[in-house]
Amino acid sequence: MTHAFVSPPTSRVAPSWLARYRAVRAQSQALCAPLLPEDTVVQPMLDVSPPKWHLAHTTWFWETFLLKEYAPGYELFHAEYAYLFNSYYNSLGSRVNRADRGTLSRPALADVLAYRAYVDAALARLLTERRDLPPVFFELLELGLQHEQQHQELLATDIKYILSTSPLAPAYLGGELRVKSAELKEASWLPVPGGVHRVGFQESGFCFDNELAAHDVLLAPFELQNRLVTNADFLAFIEADGYRDFRYWMGEGWDLAQAEGWEAPLYWVRHADGWHRFTHHGLQAVLPEAPVTHISFYEADAYANWAGARLPTEAEWETAARHFGATTSAGTWLESNLFDPQPLPADADPTQCHQLLGDCWEWTYSAYHAYPGYARAAGALGEYNGKFMVNQLVLRGGSCATPENHIRVSYRNFFHADKRWQFTGIRLARSVEPATN
């Protein structure tokens, strides 16, 4: 996931900004609190960054884009940290290769935490002592908060993958996985009217630049399922030999699934008493009524083909979310500390669309590319979104690892088609046959 920004702040009152800053920074460290220091160094695959690196990189962001520019006389905590903790900003110099982040045994975790404390203190002084900060500073401050929230989501998902690679299957959180009351419900199909619909960011406040510009799209009428695809739904696909039937798969996905030996979603393990899956609470039995997650685009598309349906486009997804009045109130978010998508409540109305925001990122059948009128920002911040607009698919809606106040219906996430380590899920769509006279 990447980032850029639009829109000025609504307030320049230092105490409110400082309170938000401290809350966001505290959340990042709270996510790492259950870990051993050894856990924070591990990088078991390219997509996963060590938790220690996340803590340091987000701190480097504040130091680089705000303190160096706006804090007179600011002294770097360590001159080499820019090389160690730059992520992908070519404009800002060379950096450690992404695949080598797990080789950074030094600085120690204690040094990284000291780095965070040093930068936090400097930012607090800047906010409370300077009264002449320009509007662009507050725009960057908002961007920095959103940026760190994105890394909180990555922290939650990267920690899960790191711990899953241990033969001990250690639990990140103690106790049994809490599950909201639920029952296995049949999905229903809900109509979404066709016509000209406006998509993209249309509200006030912050958005990323890839959500702009808002523009009109022409859609045919379609139907959307009122809930996410469940583990029980997907288990039927597995038991029907869906992973061994090429007819449902794209050629590239089929080749990858065979080469990797896929037979179930990531983290699923077959035991004598049935399927289990690795969670933040260790190994748990697969809950039939919960949404299936950790699915690649290839698996999502194959399931949709098997089910006689398809994935929605991102324009269809956003149009449906606006049509059904999607809000964050019913979703499962990072703040719940569940770290697992939740089943549809037993009293859920089948005539309403549920789980559009929260629980699982939903794959769409849309390539990630620029909206009409999109233009990259100048300078280093222009390296956020534009250079990634190739060979990736759009996902919508947020997940149980996303901070609740970070998401909106126009938010565009994007991954390559093979990625499974994020909380990715499936919602089905289908076209409506035109009426005949």
Short mmCIF file of C-alpha atoms in Angstrom, two decimals:
data_model
loop_
_atom_site.label_atom_id
_atom_site.label_comp_id
_atom_site.label_asym_id
_atom_site.label_seq_id
_atom_site.Cartn_x
_atom_site.Cartn_y
_atom_site.Cartn_z
CA MET A 1 0.00 0.00 0.00
CA THR A 2 1.27 3.46 -0.74
CA HIS A 3 0.24 7.00 -0.21
CA ALA A 4 -0.02 10.62 -1.28
CA PHE A 5 -2.18 13.47 -0.15
CA VAL A 6 -4.74 16.08 -0.97
CA SER A 7 -6.66 18.77 0.93
CA PRO A 8 -5.64 21.25 3.61
CA PRO A 9 -6.18 20.66 7.32
CA THR A 10 -9.36 21.82 8.99
CA SER A 11 -7.55 23.15 12.05
CA ARG A 12 -4.13 24.37 13.06
CA VAL A 13 -4.72 24.08 16.81
CA ALA A 14 -1.49 22.55 18.10
CA PRO A 15 -2.98 20.55 21.04
CA SER A 16 -5.39 18.63 18.78
CA TRP A 17 -2.66 17.81 16.26
CA LEU A 18 -0.30 16.76 19.03
CA ALA A 19 -2.91 14.52 20.62
CA ARG A 20 -3.57 12.79 17.28
CA TYR A 21 0.13 12.44 16.64
CA ARG A 22 0.77 10.86 20.02
CA ALA A 23 -2.18 8.50 19.69
CA VAL A 24 -1.06 7.24 16.28
CA ARG A 25 2.55 6.82 17.38
CA ALA A 26 1.47 4.97 20.51
CA GLN A 27 -0.63 2.56 18.45
CA SER A 28 2.39 1.52 16.39
CA GLN A 29 4.40 0.67 19.48
CA ALA A 30 1.44 -1.08 21.10
CA LEU A 31 1.25 -3.41 18.11
CA CYS A 32 4.85 -4.44 18.72
CA ALA A 33 4.57 -4.72 22.50
CA PRO A 34 3.65 -8.47 22.55
CA LEU A 35 6.72 -9.34 20.46
CA LEU A 36 10.13 -10.52 21.60
CA PRO A 37 13.04 -8.40 20.36
CA GLU A 38 14.05 -11.34 18.16
CA ASP A 39 10.63 -11.26 16.45
CA THR A 40 11.19 -7.69 15.29
CA VAL A 41 14.17 -8.52 13.06
CA VAL A 42 12.70 -11.36 10.97
CA GLN A 43 11.91 -10.97 7.24
CA PRO A 44 10.69 -14.34 5.93
CA MET A 45 9.72 -13.04 2.46
CA LEU A 46 10.14 -9.94 0.32
CA ASP A 47 6.66 -8.53 1.00
CA VAL A 48 7.13 -8.67 4.77
CA SER A 49 9.27 -6.08 6.52
CA PRO A 50 10.63 -6.62 10.04
CA PRO A 51 8.56 -4.86 12.73
CA LYS A 52 11.69 -3.02 13.88
CA TRP A 53 12.08 -1.60 10.38
CA HIS A 54 8.46 -0.38 10.34
CA LEU A 55 9.00 1.41 13.66
CA ALA A 56 12.13 3.07 12.32
CA HIS A 57 10.89 3.87 8.82
CA THR A 58 7.80 5.70 10.05
CA THR A 59 10.07 7.72 12.35
CA TRP A 60 12.43 8.52 9.47
CA PHE A 61 9.41 9.83 7.57
CA TRP A 62 8.66 12.42 10.28
CA GLU A 63 12.28 13.39 10.57
CA THR A 64 12.80 13.72 6.80
CA PHE A 65 9.65 15.47 5.65
CA LEU A 66 8.81 17.63 8.68
CA LEU A 67 11.59 18.11 11.20
CA LYS A 68 14.45 18.67 8.77
CA GLU A 69 12.36 21.16 6.84
CA TYR A 70 10.51 23.04 9.58
CA ALA A 71 12.41 22.69 12.87
CA PRO A 72 15.22 25.27 12.94
CA GLY A 73 18.51 23.77 14.10
CA TYR A 74 17.16 20.20 14.15
CA GLU A 75 19.96 17.64 14.53
CA LEU A 76 19.55 14.18 13.03
CA PHE A 77 19.36 11.36 15.55
CA HIS A 78 21.81 9.35 13.43
CA ALA A 79 23.27 10.33 10.08
CA GLU A 80 23.12 6.77 8.66
CA TYR A 81 19.48 6.11 9.49
CA ALA A 82 18.35 7.72 6.21
CA TYR A 83 20.17 4.96 4.33
CA LEU A 84 18.82 2.23 6.58
CA PHE A 85 15.17 3.29 6.73
CA ASN A 86 14.30 5.00 3.45
CA SER A 87 11.74 2.76 1.77
CA TYR A 88 11.56 3.55 -1.96
CA TYR A 89 12.24 7.27 -2.40
CA ASN A 90 14.84 7.48 -5.13
CA SER A 91 14.73 11.27 -4.84
CA LEU A 92 16.18 11.00 -1.34
CA GLY A 93 19.21 8.87 -2.09
CA SER A 94 20.36 5.27 -1.90
CA ARG A 95 18.98 2.82 0.63
CA VAL A 96 19.13 -0.75 1.89
CA ASN A 97 17.56 -3.15 -0.60
CA ARG A 98 14.04 -4.13 0.37
CA ALA A 99 14.97 -7.81 0.49
CA ASP A 100 17.81 -7.08 2.94
CA ARG A 101 15.83 -5.34 5.68
CA GLY A 102 15.93 -8.52 7.72
CA THR A 103 19.76 -8.40 7.82
CA LEU A 104 19.72 -5.25 9.97
CA SER A 105 20.51 -6.71 13.39
CA ARG A 106 21.74 -3.24 14.26
CA PRO A 107 20.52 -0.77 15.35
CA ALA A 108 19.02 -2.71 18.23
CA LEU A 109 15.32 -2.46 18.98
CA ALA A 110 16.18 -0.32 22.02
CA ASP A 111 17.98 2.13 19.75
CA VAL A 112 15.01 2.30 17.39
CA LEU A 113 12.71 3.03 20.32
CA ALA A 114 15.11 5.75 21.45
CA TYR A 115 14.99 7.16 17.90
CA ARG A 116 11.20 7.27 18.09
CA ALA A 117 11.29 9.04 21.45
CA TYR A 118 13.81 11.60 20.15
CA VAL A 119 11.72 12.41 17.07
CA ASP A 120 8.48 12.49 19.06
CA ALA A 121 9.93 15.00 21.49
CA ALA A 122 11.20 17.18 18.64
CA LEU A 123 7.84 17.11 16.86
CA ALA A 124 6.03 18.01 20.09
CA ARG A 125 8.32 20.99 20.60
CA LEU A 126 7.77 22.11 17.02
CA LEU A 127 3.98 21.95 17.36
CA THR A 128 3.87 23.74 20.70
CA GLU A 129 6.58 26.37 20.20
CA ARG A 130 6.20 27.55 16.61
CA ARG A 131 3.20 29.70 15.72
CA ASP A 132 4.18 30.48 12.12
CA LEU A 133 4.01 27.01 10.58
CA PRO A 134 2.67 27.25 7.00
CA PRO A 135 -0.37 25.34 5.70
CA VAL A 136 1.85 22.89 3.81
CA PHE A 137 3.32 21.76 7.14
CA PHE A 138 -0.11 20.66 8.34
CA GLU A 139 -0.78 18.92 5.05
CA LEU A 140 2.44 16.95 5.56
CA LEU A 141 1.49 16.31 9.17
CA GLU A 142 -1.81 14.79 8.03
CA LEU A 143 0.02 12.73 5.45
CA GLY A 144 2.45 11.49 8.08
CA LEU A 145 -0.41 10.33 10.30
CA GLN A 146 -2.06 8.50 7.40
CA HIS A 147 1.31 7.02 6.40
CA GLU A 148 1.91 5.62 9.87
CA GLN A 149 -1.59 4.13 9.95
CA GLN A 150 -0.82 2.30 6.74
CA HIS A 151 2.26 0.86 8.40
CA GLN A 152 0.15 -0.21 11.35
CA GLU A 153 -1.87 -2.37 8.99
CA LEU A 154 1.34 -3.74 7.53
CA LEU A 155 2.67 -4.38 11.04
CA ALA A 156 -0.41 -6.43 11.95
CA THR A 157 -0.21 -8.54 8.80
CA ASP A 158 3.59 -8.85 8.74
CA ILE A 159 3.66 -9.97 12.39
CA LYS A 160 1.15 -12.70 11.56
CA TYR A 161 3.24 -13.97 8.67
CA ILE A 162 6.47 -13.83 10.69
CA LEU A 163 5.03 -15.86 13.56
CA SER A 164 3.38 -18.33 11.18
CA THR A 165 6.77 -19.38 9.83
CA SER A 166 7.83 -20.74 13.23
CA PRO A 167 7.29 -24.51 13.71
CA LEU A 168 6.06 -23.59 17.21
CA ALA A 169 3.10 -21.65 15.77
CA PRO A 170 3.37 -19.07 18.56
CA ALA A 171 0.40 -16.94 19.47
CA TYR A 172 0.79 -13.17 19.21
CA LEU A 173 -2.11 -12.73 21.66
CA GLY A 174 -3.04 -15.09 24.46
CA GLY A 175 -6.40 -16.73 24.97
CA GLU A 176 -9.00 -17.99 22.57
CA LEU A 177 -9.94 -16.00 19.49
CA ARG A 178 -13.05 -13.99 20.31
CA VAL A 179 -15.84 -14.27 17.75
CA LYS A 180 -19.00 -12.21 17.54
CA SER A 181 -22.21 -14.24 17.68
CA ALA A 182 -23.16 -15.44 14.23
CA GLU A 183 -24.84 -18.08 12.17
CA LEU A 184 -24.15 -19.39 8.70
CA LYS A 185 -26.44 -17.46 6.39
CA GLU A 186 -27.16 -17.95 2.73
CA ALA A 187 -25.95 -15.05 0.64
CA SER A 188 -28.54 -12.98 -1.17
CA TRP A 189 -28.19 -11.00 -4.38
CA LEU A 190 -28.94 -7.28 -4.25
CA PRO A 191 -29.60 -5.16 -7.35
CA VAL A 192 -27.52 -2.07 -8.12
CA PRO A 193 -28.95 0.28 -10.74
CA GLY A 194 -27.02 1.05 -13.89
CA GLY A 195 -26.46 4.46 -15.41
CA VAL A 196 -23.92 7.21 -14.99
CA HIS A 197 -22.29 7.15 -11.55
CA ARG A 198 -19.59 9.31 -10.03
CA VAL A 199 -16.56 7.58 -8.47
CA GLY A 200 -13.48 8.89 -6.73
CA PHE A 201 -13.07 11.14 -3.71
CA GLN A 202 -16.04 13.49 -3.39
CA GLU A 203 -16.04 14.40 0.29
CA SER A 204 -14.05 16.93 2.33
CA GLY A 205 -10.82 16.32 4.20
CA PHE A 206 -7.90 14.05 3.41
CA CYS A 207 -7.53 11.62 0.54
CA PHE A 208 -4.67 10.04 -1.36
CA ASP A 209 -3.93 11.36 -4.82
CA ASN A 210 -4.88 8.07 -6.52
CA GLU A 211 -8.50 8.69 -5.45
CA LEU A 212 -8.60 11.74 -7.74
CA ALA A 213 -10.03 13.06 -9.85
CA ALA A 214 -13.67 12.18 -9.23
CA HIS A 215 -15.21 11.26 -12.57
CA ASP A 216 -18.30 9.73 -14.14
CA VAL A 217 -18.55 6.12 -15.26
CA LEU A 218 -21.28 4.37 -17.20
CA LEU A 219 -22.34 1.08 -15.64
CA ALA A 220 -24.82 -1.56 -16.69
CA PRO A 221 -27.16 -2.79 -13.95
CA PHE A 222 -25.63 -5.58 -11.88
CA GLU A 223 -26.12 -7.53 -8.68
CA LEU A 224 -23.83 -7.82 -5.69
CA GLN A 225 -23.86 -10.40 -2.93
CA ASN A 226 -24.91 -8.97 0.41
CA ARG A 227 -21.98 -10.47 2.31
CA LEU A 228 -18.42 -11.68 1.88
CA VAL A 229 -17.71 -15.24 0.75
CA THR A 230 -17.34 -17.41 3.87
CA ASN A 231 -14.98 -20.20 4.80
CA ALA A 232 -17.84 -22.65 4.34
CA ASP A 233 -18.46 -21.31 0.82
CA PHE A 234 -14.80 -21.63 -0.06
CA LEU A 235 -14.49 -25.06 1.53
CA ALA A 236 -17.12 -26.27 -0.95
CA PHE A 237 -14.82 -25.06 -3.75
CA ILE A 238 -11.91 -26.97 -2.19
CA GLU A 239 -13.98 -30.15 -1.78
CA ALA A 240 -15.14 -29.87 -5.40
CA ASP A 241 -11.45 -30.08 -6.43
CA GLY A 242 -11.42 -26.43 -7.42
CA TYR A 243 -7.67 -26.25 -6.86
CA ARG A 244 -7.17 -29.15 -9.26
CA ASP A 245 -9.48 -28.08 -12.09
CA PHE A 246 -7.77 -25.77 -14.57
CA ARG A 247 -11.09 -24.74 -16.14
CA TYR A 248 -11.74 -22.17 -13.42
CA TRP A 249 -8.30 -20.59 -13.41
CA MET A 250 -6.39 -18.01 -15.38
CA GLY A 251 -3.36 -19.64 -16.98
CA GLU A 252 -0.85 -17.67 -14.93
CA GLY A 253 -2.76 -18.38 -11.71
CA TRP A 254 -3.08 -22.07 -12.52
CA ASP A 255 0.66 -22.38 -13.14
CA LEU A 256 1.44 -20.60 -9.89
CA ALA A 257 -1.03 -22.64 -7.83
CA GLN A 258 0.44 -25.88 -9.16
CA ALA A 259 4.04 -24.76 -8.70
CA GLU A 260 3.39 -23.60 -5.13
CA GLY A 261 1.19 -26.57 -4.24
CA TRP A 262 -1.77 -24.43 -3.20
CA GLU A 263 -4.72 -26.44 -1.91
CA ALA A 264 -6.34 -23.91 0.41
CA PRO A 265 -6.00 -20.26 1.49
CA LEU A 266 -2.76 -19.13 3.08
CA TYR A 267 -2.45 -20.22 6.74
CA TRP A 268 -4.86 -23.16 6.36
CA VAL A 269 -3.54 -26.51 7.63
CA ARG A 270 -5.34 -29.84 7.32
CA HIS A 271 -5.46 -31.86 10.56
CA ALA A 272 -7.09 -35.20 11.28
CA ASP A 273 -10.10 -33.40 12.75
CA GLY A 274 -10.46 -30.94 9.86
CA TRP A 275 -9.03 -27.67 8.63
CA HIS A 276 -7.25 -25.28 10.98
CA ARG A 277 -5.64 -21.92 10.26
CA PHE A 278 -2.93 -19.82 11.81
CA THR A 279 -4.20 -16.64 13.49
CA HIS A 280 -2.82 -14.01 15.85
CA HIS A 281 -4.03 -16.40 18.56
CA GLY A 282 -2.11 -19.37 17.15
CA LEU A 283 -3.71 -22.31 15.37
CA GLN A 284 -7.52 -22.25 15.44
CA ALA A 285 -10.18 -24.41 13.82
CA VAL A 286 -11.58 -22.85 10.65
CA LEU A 287 -14.84 -21.10 11.52
CA PRO A 288 -17.34 -21.90 8.72
CA GLU A 289 -19.39 -18.70 8.97
CA ALA A 290 -16.41 -16.29 9.02
CA PRO A 291 -15.28 -14.60 5.78
CA VAL A 292 -12.56 -16.43 3.92
CA THR A 293 -9.35 -14.44 3.84
CA HIS A 294 -5.70 -14.55 2.71
CA ILE A 295 -6.79 -15.27 -0.85
CA SER A 296 -4.91 -14.22 -3.98
CA PHE A 297 -6.68 -12.59 -6.91
CA TYR A 298 -6.18 -15.81 -8.84
CA GLU A 299 -8.01 -17.82 -6.17
CA ALA A 300 -10.75 -15.20 -5.89
CA ASP A 301 -11.31 -15.26 -9.64
CA ALA A 302 -11.24 -19.07 -9.80
CA TYR A 303 -13.80 -19.29 -6.99
CA ALA A 304 -16.03 -16.76 -8.73
CA ASN A 305 -15.87 -18.75 -11.98
CA TRP A 306 -16.68 -21.96 -10.13
CA ALA A 307 -19.62 -20.25 -8.41
CA GLY A 308 -21.02 -19.02 -11.73
CA ALA A 309 -20.38 -15.38 -10.88
CA ARG A 310 -17.56 -12.85 -11.17
CA LEU A 311 -15.67 -10.24 -9.18
CA PRO A 312 -16.98 -6.67 -9.26
CA THR A 313 -15.01 -3.93 -10.95
CA GLU A 314 -13.79 -1.17 -8.66
CA ALA A 315 -16.31 1.25 -10.18
CA GLU A 316 -19.10 -1.24 -9.45
CA TRP A 317 -17.82 -1.78 -5.91
CA GLU A 318 -17.69 1.95 -5.13
CA THR A 319 -21.05 2.58 -6.75
CA ALA A 320 -22.60 -0.20 -4.65
CA ALA A 321 -20.95 1.09 -1.48
CA ARG A 322 -22.45 4.55 -2.07
CA HIS A 323 -25.80 3.09 -3.13
CA PHE A 324 -26.11 1.02 0.05
CA GLY A 325 -24.76 3.78 2.30
CA ALA A 326 -21.74 1.85 3.55
CA THR A 327 -20.30 3.09 6.85
CA THR A 328 -17.48 1.91 9.09
CA SER A 329 -19.73 1.35 12.11
CA ALA A 330 -20.42 -2.35 11.56
CA GLY A 331 -16.95 -3.37 10.34
CA THR A 332 -14.13 -5.09 12.18
CA TRP A 333 -11.06 -2.84 12.42
CA LEU A 334 -7.59 -2.74 13.91
CA GLU A 335 -8.93 -1.10 17.07
CA SER A 336 -10.97 -4.21 17.90
CA ASN A 337 -7.76 -6.19 18.56
CA LEU A 338 -9.49 -9.19 16.99
CA PHE A 339 -7.15 -9.32 13.98
CA ASP A 340 -9.61 -11.59 12.25
CA PRO A 341 -12.61 -10.95 9.97
CA GLN A 342 -15.88 -11.58 11.74
CA PRO A 343 -18.99 -13.50 10.66
CA LEU A 344 -22.14 -11.72 9.66
CA PRO A 345 -24.28 -11.17 12.78
CA ALA A 346 -27.21 -13.53 13.24
CA ASP A 347 -29.70 -10.67 12.96
CA ALA A 348 -28.21 -9.22 9.76
CA ASP A 349 -30.89 -8.02 7.32
CA PRO A 350 -30.61 -10.03 4.06
CA THR A 351 -32.00 -7.08 2.10
CA GLN A 352 -29.04 -4.89 3.10
CA CYS A 353 -25.42 -5.07 1.96
CA HIS A 354 -22.98 -5.92 4.75
CA GLN A 355 -19.22 -6.01 5.35
CA LEU A 356 -18.42 -3.50 2.60
CA LEU A 357 -16.09 -1.62 4.94
CA GLY A 358 -13.84 -3.54 7.30
CA ASP A 359 -13.10 -7.25 7.87
CA CYS A 360 -11.48 -8.07 4.48
CA TRP A 361 -10.00 -6.19 1.56
CA GLU A 362 -12.12 -7.16 -1.44
CA TRP A 363 -10.46 -8.01 -4.74
CA THR A 364 -11.90 -6.23 -7.76
CA TYR A 365 -11.53 -7.08 -11.41
CA SER A 366 -9.86 -3.74 -12.15
CA ALA A 367 -6.28 -2.91 -12.97
CA TYR A 368 -4.66 -0.26 -10.82
CA HIS A 369 -4.15 2.76 -13.04
CA ALA A 370 -4.58 6.52 -12.97
CA TYR A 371 -7.99 8.13 -12.94
CA PRO A 372 -8.65 10.72 -15.67
CA GLY A 373 -6.87 13.94 -14.79
CA TYR A 374 -4.41 12.34 -12.38
CA ALA A 375 -1.02 14.06 -12.12
CA ARG A 376 1.94 13.09 -9.97
CA ALA A 377 3.01 15.50 -7.25
CA ALA A 378 6.39 17.18 -7.60
CA GLY A 379 9.44 16.06 -5.64
CA ALA A 380 9.88 13.03 -3.43
CA LEU A 381 6.20 12.88 -2.49
CA GLY A 382 5.44 12.30 -6.17
CA GLU A 383 6.95 8.82 -5.76
CA TYR A 384 3.93 7.64 -3.78
CA ASN A 385 1.36 6.27 -6.19
CA GLY A 386 2.09 7.02 -9.82
CA LYS A 387 5.10 4.78 -10.25
CA PHE A 388 3.14 1.77 -8.95
CA MET A 389 0.31 2.02 -11.47
CA VAL A 390 1.16 -1.10 -13.47
CA ASN A 391 0.59 -4.86 -13.16
CA GLN A 392 -1.52 -4.64 -10.01
CA LEU A 393 -5.19 -5.10 -9.11
CA VAL A 394 -7.36 -2.79 -7.01
CA LEU A 395 -8.82 -3.86 -3.68
CA ARG A 396 -11.51 -2.00 -1.77
CA GLY A 397 -13.03 -1.67 1.68
CA GLY A 398 -10.30 -2.08 4.29
CA SER A 399 -9.80 -5.00 6.66
CA CYS A 400 -9.66 -6.06 10.29
CA ALA A 401 -6.07 -4.74 10.32
CA THR A 402 -6.99 -1.26 9.01
CA PRO A 403 -7.47 1.63 11.45
CA GLU A 404 -11.13 2.64 11.26
CA ASN A 405 -10.60 6.36 10.71
CA HIS A 406 -8.17 5.64 7.88
CA ILE A 407 -10.69 4.25 5.37
CA ARG A 408 -13.41 5.61 3.07
CA VAL A 409 -15.40 4.29 0.11
CA SER A 410 -13.06 5.90 -2.44
CA TYR A 411 -9.89 4.37 -0.92
CA ARG A 412 -7.90 2.36 -3.48
CA ASN A 413 -5.55 -0.35 -2.26
CA PHE A 414 -3.52 -2.37 -4.76
CA PHE A 415 -1.52 -5.58 -4.87
CA HIS A 416 -0.10 -7.96 -7.42
CA ALA A 417 -2.43 -10.82 -8.28
CA ASP A 418 -0.46 -13.46 -6.36
CA LYS A 419 -0.41 -11.74 -2.96
CA ARG A 420 -2.05 -13.57 -0.04
CA TRP A 421 -0.49 -12.30 3.19
CA GLN A 422 -2.89 -9.37 3.60
CA PHE A 423 -6.47 -9.86 4.84
CA THR A 424 -7.88 -10.22 1.32
CA GLY A 425 -11.31 -11.70 0.64
CA ILE A 426 -14.04 -12.15 -1.95
CA ARG A 427 -17.38 -10.57 -2.74
CA LEU A 428 -19.26 -11.87 -5.77
CA ALA A 429 -21.02 -9.88 -8.45
CA ARG A 430 -23.02 -10.89 -11.49
CA SER A 431 -24.32 -9.15 -14.54
CA VAL A 432 -28.02 -8.68 -15.12
CA GLU A 433 -29.45 -9.99 -18.34
CA PRO A 434 -31.11 -7.20 -20.31
CA ALA A 435 -34.89 -7.33 -20.39
CA THR A 436 -36.46 -8.59 -23.61
CA ASN A 437 -39.69 -7.26 -25.08
#
